[in-house]
PDB file of C-alpha atoms and ligand atoms in Angstrom:
ATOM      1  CA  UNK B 120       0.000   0.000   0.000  1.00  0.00           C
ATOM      2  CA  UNK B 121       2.589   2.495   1.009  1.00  0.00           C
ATOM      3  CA  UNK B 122       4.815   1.077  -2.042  1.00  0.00           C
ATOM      4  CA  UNK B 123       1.804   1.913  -4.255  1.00  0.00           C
ATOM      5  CA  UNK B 124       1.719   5.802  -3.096  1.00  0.00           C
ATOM      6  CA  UNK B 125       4.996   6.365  -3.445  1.00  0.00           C
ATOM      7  CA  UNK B 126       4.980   4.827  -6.808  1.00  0.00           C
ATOM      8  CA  UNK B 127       2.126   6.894  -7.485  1.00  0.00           C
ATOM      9  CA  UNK B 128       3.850  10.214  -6.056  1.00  0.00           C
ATOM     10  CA  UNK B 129       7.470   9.821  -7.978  1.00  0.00           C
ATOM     11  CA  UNK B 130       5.116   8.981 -11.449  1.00  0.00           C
ATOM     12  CA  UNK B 131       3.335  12.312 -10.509  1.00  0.00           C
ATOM     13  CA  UNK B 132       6.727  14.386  -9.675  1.00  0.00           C
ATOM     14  CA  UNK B 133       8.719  12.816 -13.202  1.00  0.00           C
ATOM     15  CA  UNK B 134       5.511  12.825 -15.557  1.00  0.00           C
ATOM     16  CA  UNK B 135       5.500  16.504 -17.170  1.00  0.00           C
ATOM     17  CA  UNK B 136       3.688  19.188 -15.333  1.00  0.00           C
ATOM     18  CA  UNK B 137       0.962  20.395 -17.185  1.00  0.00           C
ATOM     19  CA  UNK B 138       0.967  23.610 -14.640  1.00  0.00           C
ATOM     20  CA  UNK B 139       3.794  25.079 -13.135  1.00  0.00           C
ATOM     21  CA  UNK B 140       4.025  25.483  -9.100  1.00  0.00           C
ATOM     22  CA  UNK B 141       1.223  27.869  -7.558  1.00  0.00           C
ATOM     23  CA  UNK B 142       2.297  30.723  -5.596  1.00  0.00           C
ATOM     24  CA  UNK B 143       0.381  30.730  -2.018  1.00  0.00           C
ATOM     25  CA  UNK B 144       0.551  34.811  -2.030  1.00  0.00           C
ATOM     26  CA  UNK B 145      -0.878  34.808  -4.970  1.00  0.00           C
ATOM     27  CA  UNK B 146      -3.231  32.063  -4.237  1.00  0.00           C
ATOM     28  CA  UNK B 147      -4.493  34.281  -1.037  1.00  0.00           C
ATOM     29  CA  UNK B 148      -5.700  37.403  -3.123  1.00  0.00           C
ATOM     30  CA  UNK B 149      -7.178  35.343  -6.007  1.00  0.00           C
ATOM     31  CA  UNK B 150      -9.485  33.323  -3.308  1.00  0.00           C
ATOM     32  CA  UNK B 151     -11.265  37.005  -3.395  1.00  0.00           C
ATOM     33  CA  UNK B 152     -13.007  35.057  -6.651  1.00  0.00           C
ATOM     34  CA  UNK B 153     -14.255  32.111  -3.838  1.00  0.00           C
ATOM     35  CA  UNK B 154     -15.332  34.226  -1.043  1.00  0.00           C
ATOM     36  CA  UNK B 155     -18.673  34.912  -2.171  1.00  0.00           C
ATOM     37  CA  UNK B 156     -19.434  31.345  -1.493  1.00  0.00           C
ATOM     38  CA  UNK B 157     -16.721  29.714   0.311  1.00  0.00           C
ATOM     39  CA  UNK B 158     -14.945  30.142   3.461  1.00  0.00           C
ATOM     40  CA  UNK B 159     -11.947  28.074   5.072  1.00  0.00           C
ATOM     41  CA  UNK B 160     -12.868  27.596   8.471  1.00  0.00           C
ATOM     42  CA  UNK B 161     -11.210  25.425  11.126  1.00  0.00           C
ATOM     43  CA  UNK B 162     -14.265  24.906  13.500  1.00  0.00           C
ATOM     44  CA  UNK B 163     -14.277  28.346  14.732  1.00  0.00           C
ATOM     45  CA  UNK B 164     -11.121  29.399  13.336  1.00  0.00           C
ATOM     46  CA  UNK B 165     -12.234  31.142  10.551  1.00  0.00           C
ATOM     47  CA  UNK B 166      -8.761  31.582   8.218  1.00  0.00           C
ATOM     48  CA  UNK B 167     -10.964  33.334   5.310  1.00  0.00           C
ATOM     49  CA  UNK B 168     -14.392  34.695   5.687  1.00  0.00           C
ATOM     50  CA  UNK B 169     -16.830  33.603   3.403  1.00  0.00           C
ATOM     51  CA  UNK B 170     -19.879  32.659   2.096  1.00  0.00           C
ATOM     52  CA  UNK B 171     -21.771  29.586   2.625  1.00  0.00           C
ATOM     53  CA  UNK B 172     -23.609  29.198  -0.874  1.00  0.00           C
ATOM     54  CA  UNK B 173     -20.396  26.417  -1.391  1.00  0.00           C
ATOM     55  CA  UNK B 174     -18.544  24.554   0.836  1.00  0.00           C
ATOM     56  CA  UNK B 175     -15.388  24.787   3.710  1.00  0.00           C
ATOM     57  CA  UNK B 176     -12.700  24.665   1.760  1.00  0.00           C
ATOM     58  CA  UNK B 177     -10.519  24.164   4.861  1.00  0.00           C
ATOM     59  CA  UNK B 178      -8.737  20.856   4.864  1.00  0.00           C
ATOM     60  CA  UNK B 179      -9.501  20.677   0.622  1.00  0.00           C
ATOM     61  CA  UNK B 180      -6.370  18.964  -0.111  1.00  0.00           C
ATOM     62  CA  UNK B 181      -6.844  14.984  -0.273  1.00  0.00           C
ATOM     63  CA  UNK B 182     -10.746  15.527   1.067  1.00  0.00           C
ATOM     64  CA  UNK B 183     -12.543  13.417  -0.889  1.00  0.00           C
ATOM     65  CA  UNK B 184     -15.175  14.876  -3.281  1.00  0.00           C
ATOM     66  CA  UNK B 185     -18.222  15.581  -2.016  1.00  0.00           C
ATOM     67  CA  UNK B 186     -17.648  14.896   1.775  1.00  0.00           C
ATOM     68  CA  UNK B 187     -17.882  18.345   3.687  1.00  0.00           C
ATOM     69  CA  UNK B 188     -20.806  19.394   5.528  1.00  0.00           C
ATOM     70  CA  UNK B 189     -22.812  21.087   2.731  1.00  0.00           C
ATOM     71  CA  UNK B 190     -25.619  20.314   0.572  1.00  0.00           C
ATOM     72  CA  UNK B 191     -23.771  18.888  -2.561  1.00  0.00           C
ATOM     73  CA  UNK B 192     -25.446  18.434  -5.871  1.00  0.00           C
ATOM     74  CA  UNK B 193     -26.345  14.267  -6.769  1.00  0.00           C
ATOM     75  CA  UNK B 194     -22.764  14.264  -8.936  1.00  0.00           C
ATOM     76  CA  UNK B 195     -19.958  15.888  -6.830  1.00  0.00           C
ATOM     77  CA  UNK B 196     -21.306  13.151  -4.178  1.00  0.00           C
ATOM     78  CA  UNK B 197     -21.117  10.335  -6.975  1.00  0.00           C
ATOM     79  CA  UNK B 198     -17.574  11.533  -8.060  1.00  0.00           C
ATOM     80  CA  UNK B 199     -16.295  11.065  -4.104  1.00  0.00           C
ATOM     81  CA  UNK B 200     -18.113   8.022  -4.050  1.00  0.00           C
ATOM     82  CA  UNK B 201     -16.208   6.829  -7.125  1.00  0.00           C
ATOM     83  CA  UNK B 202     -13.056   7.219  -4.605  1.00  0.00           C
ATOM     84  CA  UNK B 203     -12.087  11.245  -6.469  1.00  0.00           C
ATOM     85  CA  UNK B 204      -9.943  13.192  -3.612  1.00  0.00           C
ATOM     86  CA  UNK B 205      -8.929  16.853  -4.457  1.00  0.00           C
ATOM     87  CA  UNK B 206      -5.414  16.811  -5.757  1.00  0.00           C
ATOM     88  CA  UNK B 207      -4.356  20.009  -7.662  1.00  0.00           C
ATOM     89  CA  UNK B 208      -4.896  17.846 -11.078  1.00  0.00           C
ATOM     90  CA  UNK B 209      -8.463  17.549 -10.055  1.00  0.00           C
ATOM     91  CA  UNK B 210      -9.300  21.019  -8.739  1.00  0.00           C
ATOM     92  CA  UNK B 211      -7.468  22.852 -11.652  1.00  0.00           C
ATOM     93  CA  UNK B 212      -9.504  21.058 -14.165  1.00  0.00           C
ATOM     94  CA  UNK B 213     -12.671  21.361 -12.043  1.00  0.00           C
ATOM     95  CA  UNK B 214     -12.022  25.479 -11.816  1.00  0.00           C
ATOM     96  CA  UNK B 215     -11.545  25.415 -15.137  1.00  0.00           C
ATOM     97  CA  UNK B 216     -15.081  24.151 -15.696  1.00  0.00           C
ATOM     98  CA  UNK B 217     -17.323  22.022 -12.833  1.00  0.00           C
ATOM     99  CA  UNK B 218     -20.032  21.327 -15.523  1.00  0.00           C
ATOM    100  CA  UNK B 219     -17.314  19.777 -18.005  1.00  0.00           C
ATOM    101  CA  UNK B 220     -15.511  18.020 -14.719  1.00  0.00           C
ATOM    102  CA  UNK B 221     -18.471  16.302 -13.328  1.00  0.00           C
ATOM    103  CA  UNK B 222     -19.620  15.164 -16.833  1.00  0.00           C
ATOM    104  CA  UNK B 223     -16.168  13.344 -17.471  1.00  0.00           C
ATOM    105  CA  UNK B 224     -15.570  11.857 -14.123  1.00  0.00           C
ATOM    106  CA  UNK B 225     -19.302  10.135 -14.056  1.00  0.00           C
ATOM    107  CA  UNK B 226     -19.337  10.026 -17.918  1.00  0.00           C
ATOM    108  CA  UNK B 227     -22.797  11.130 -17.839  1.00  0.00           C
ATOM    109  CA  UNK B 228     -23.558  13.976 -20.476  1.00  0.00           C
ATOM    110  CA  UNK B 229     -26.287  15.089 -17.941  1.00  0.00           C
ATOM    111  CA  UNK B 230     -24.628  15.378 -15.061  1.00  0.00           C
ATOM    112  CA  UNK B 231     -24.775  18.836 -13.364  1.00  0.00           C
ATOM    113  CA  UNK B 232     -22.605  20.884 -11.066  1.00  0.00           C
ATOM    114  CA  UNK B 233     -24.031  23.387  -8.250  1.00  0.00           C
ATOM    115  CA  UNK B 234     -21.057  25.620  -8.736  1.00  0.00           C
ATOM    116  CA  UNK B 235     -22.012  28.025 -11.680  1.00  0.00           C
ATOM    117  CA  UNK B 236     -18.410  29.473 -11.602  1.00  0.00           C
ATOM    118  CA  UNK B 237     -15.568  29.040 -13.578  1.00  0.00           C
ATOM    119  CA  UNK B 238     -11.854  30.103 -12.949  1.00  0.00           C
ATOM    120  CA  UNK B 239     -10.252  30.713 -16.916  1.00  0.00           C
ATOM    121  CA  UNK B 240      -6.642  30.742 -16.155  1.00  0.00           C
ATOM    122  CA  UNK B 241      -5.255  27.176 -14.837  1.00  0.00           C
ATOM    123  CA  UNK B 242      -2.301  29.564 -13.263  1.00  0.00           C
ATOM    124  CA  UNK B 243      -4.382  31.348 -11.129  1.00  0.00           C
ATOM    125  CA  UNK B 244      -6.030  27.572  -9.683  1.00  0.00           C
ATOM    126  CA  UNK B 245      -3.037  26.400  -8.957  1.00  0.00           C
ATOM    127  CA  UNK B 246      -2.029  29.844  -6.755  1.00  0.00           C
ATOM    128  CA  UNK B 247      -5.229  28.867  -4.968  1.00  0.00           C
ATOM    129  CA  UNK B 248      -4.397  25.077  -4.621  1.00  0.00           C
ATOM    130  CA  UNK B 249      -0.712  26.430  -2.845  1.00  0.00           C
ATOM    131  CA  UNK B 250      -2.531  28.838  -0.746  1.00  0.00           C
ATOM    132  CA  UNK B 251      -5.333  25.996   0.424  1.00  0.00           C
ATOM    133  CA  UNK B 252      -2.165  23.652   1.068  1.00  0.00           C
ATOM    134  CA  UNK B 253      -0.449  26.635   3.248  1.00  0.00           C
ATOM    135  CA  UNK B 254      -3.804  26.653   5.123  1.00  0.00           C
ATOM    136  CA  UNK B 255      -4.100  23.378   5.574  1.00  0.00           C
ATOM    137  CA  UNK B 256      -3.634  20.780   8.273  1.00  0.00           C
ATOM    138  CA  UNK B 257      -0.155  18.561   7.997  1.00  0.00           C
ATOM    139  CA  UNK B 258      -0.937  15.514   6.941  1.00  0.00           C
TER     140      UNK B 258
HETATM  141  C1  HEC C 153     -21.265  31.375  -7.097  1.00  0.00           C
HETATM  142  C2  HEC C 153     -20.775  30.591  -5.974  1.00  0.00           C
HETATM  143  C3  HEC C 153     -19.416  29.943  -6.087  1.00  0.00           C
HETATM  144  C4  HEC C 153     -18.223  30.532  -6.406  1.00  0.00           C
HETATM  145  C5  HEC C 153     -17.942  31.969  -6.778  1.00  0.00           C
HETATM  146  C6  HEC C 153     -17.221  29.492  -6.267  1.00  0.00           C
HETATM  147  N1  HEC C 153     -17.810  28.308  -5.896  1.00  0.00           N
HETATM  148 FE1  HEC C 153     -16.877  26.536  -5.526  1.00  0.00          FE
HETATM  149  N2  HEC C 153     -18.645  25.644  -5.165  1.00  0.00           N
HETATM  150  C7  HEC C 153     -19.869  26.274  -5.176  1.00  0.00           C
HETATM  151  C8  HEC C 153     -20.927  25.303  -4.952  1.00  0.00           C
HETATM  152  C9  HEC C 153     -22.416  25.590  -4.905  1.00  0.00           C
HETATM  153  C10 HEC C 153     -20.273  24.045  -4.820  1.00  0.00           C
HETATM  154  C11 HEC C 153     -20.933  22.666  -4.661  1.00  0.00           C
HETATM  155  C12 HEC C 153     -20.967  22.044  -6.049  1.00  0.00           C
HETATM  156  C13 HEC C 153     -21.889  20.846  -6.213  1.00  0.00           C
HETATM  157  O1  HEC C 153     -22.360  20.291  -5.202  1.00  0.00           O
HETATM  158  O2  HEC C 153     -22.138  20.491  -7.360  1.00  0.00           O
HETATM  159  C14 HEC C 153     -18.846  24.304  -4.942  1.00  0.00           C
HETATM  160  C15 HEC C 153     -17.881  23.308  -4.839  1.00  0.00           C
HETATM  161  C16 HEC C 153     -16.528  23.537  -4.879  1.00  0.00           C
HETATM  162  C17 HEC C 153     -15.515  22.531  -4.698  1.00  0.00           C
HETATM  163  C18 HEC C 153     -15.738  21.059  -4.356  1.00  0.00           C
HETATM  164  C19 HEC C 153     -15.570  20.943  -2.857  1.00  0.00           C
HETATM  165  C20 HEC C 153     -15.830  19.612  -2.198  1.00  0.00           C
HETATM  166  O3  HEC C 153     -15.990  19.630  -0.974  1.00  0.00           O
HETATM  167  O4  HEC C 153     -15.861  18.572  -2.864  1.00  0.00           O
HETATM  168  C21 HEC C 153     -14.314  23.159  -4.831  1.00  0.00           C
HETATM  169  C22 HEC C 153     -12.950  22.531  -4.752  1.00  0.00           C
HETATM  170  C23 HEC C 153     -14.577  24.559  -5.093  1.00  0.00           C
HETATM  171  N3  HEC C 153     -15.930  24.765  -5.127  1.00  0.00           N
HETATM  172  C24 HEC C 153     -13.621  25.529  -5.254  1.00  0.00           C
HETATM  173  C25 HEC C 153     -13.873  26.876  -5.570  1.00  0.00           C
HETATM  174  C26 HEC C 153     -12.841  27.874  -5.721  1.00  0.00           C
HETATM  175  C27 HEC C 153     -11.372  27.658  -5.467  1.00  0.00           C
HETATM  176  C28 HEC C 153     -13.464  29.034  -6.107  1.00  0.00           C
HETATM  177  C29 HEC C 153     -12.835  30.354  -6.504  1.00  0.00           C
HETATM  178  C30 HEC C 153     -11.856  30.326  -7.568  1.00  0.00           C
HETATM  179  C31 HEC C 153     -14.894  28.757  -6.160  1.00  0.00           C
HETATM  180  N4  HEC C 153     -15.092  27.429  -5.817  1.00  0.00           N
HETATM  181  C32 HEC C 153     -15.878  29.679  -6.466  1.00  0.00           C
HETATM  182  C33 HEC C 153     -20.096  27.610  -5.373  1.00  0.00           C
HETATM  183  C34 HEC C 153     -19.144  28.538  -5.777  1.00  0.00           C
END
């Protein structure tokens, strides 16, 4: 099992990138784009004030899809129950469109996202993924 991640890890660090590293700073200021519907909150600890029309984003990294205390639509739920954590692959593509992501992880042409937003530049998702690691519990 452990032999498995780390094979899984060193195939992720050699294969190409397809997005360089994000830049936490950065990451902070874009999340502006989030706020109107997410927060990171640590129980009370609230690390970026939000909205609650999505969910905590706190503790993102390796959650699996679908699992935080929030009213999810039928296909983010499916997609965590298919075993999908949030790795930056996975949230980068999802920014770039949740419609598109949900339809090719359940291959279902009619599957549907709640989140009616989408981030253009992969760049600027993977600032945000660096910033939600900085925030983020040690694992
Ligand atoms: C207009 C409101 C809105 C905005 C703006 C928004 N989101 Fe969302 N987000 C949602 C909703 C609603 C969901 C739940 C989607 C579903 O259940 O289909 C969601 C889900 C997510 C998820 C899946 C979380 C999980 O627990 O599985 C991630 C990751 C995410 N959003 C990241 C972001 C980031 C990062 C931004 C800013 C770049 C952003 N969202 C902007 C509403 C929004």
């Amino acid at each position: 099992m452990k032999f498995a991640a780390i094979a899984v890890m060193t195939t992720a660090l050699f294969a190409a990138p397809a997005f360089a590293e994000g830049d936490a700073a950065k990451g902070e200021k874009t999340f502006k784009k989030c706020k109107s519907c997410h927060m990171i909150a640590d129980g009370d600890n609230t690390i970026a004030k939000g909205g609650k029309s999505g969910p905590n984003l706190f503790g993102l990294p390796g959650r699996v899809a679908g699992t935080a205390d929030f009213k999810y639509s039928k296909s983010v739920v499916a997609a965590g129950e298919q075993g999908i954590e949030w790795t930056e692959e996975e949230f980068v593509e999802w920014l770039a469109d949740p419609k598109a992501w949900v339809k090719a992880k359940l291959d279902d042409p009619k599957a549907k996202s709640k989140m009616s937003f989408k981030l253009k530049k992969a760049e600027d998702a993977a600032d945000i993924w660096a910033y939600l690691v900085s925030v983020s519990p040690e694992s």
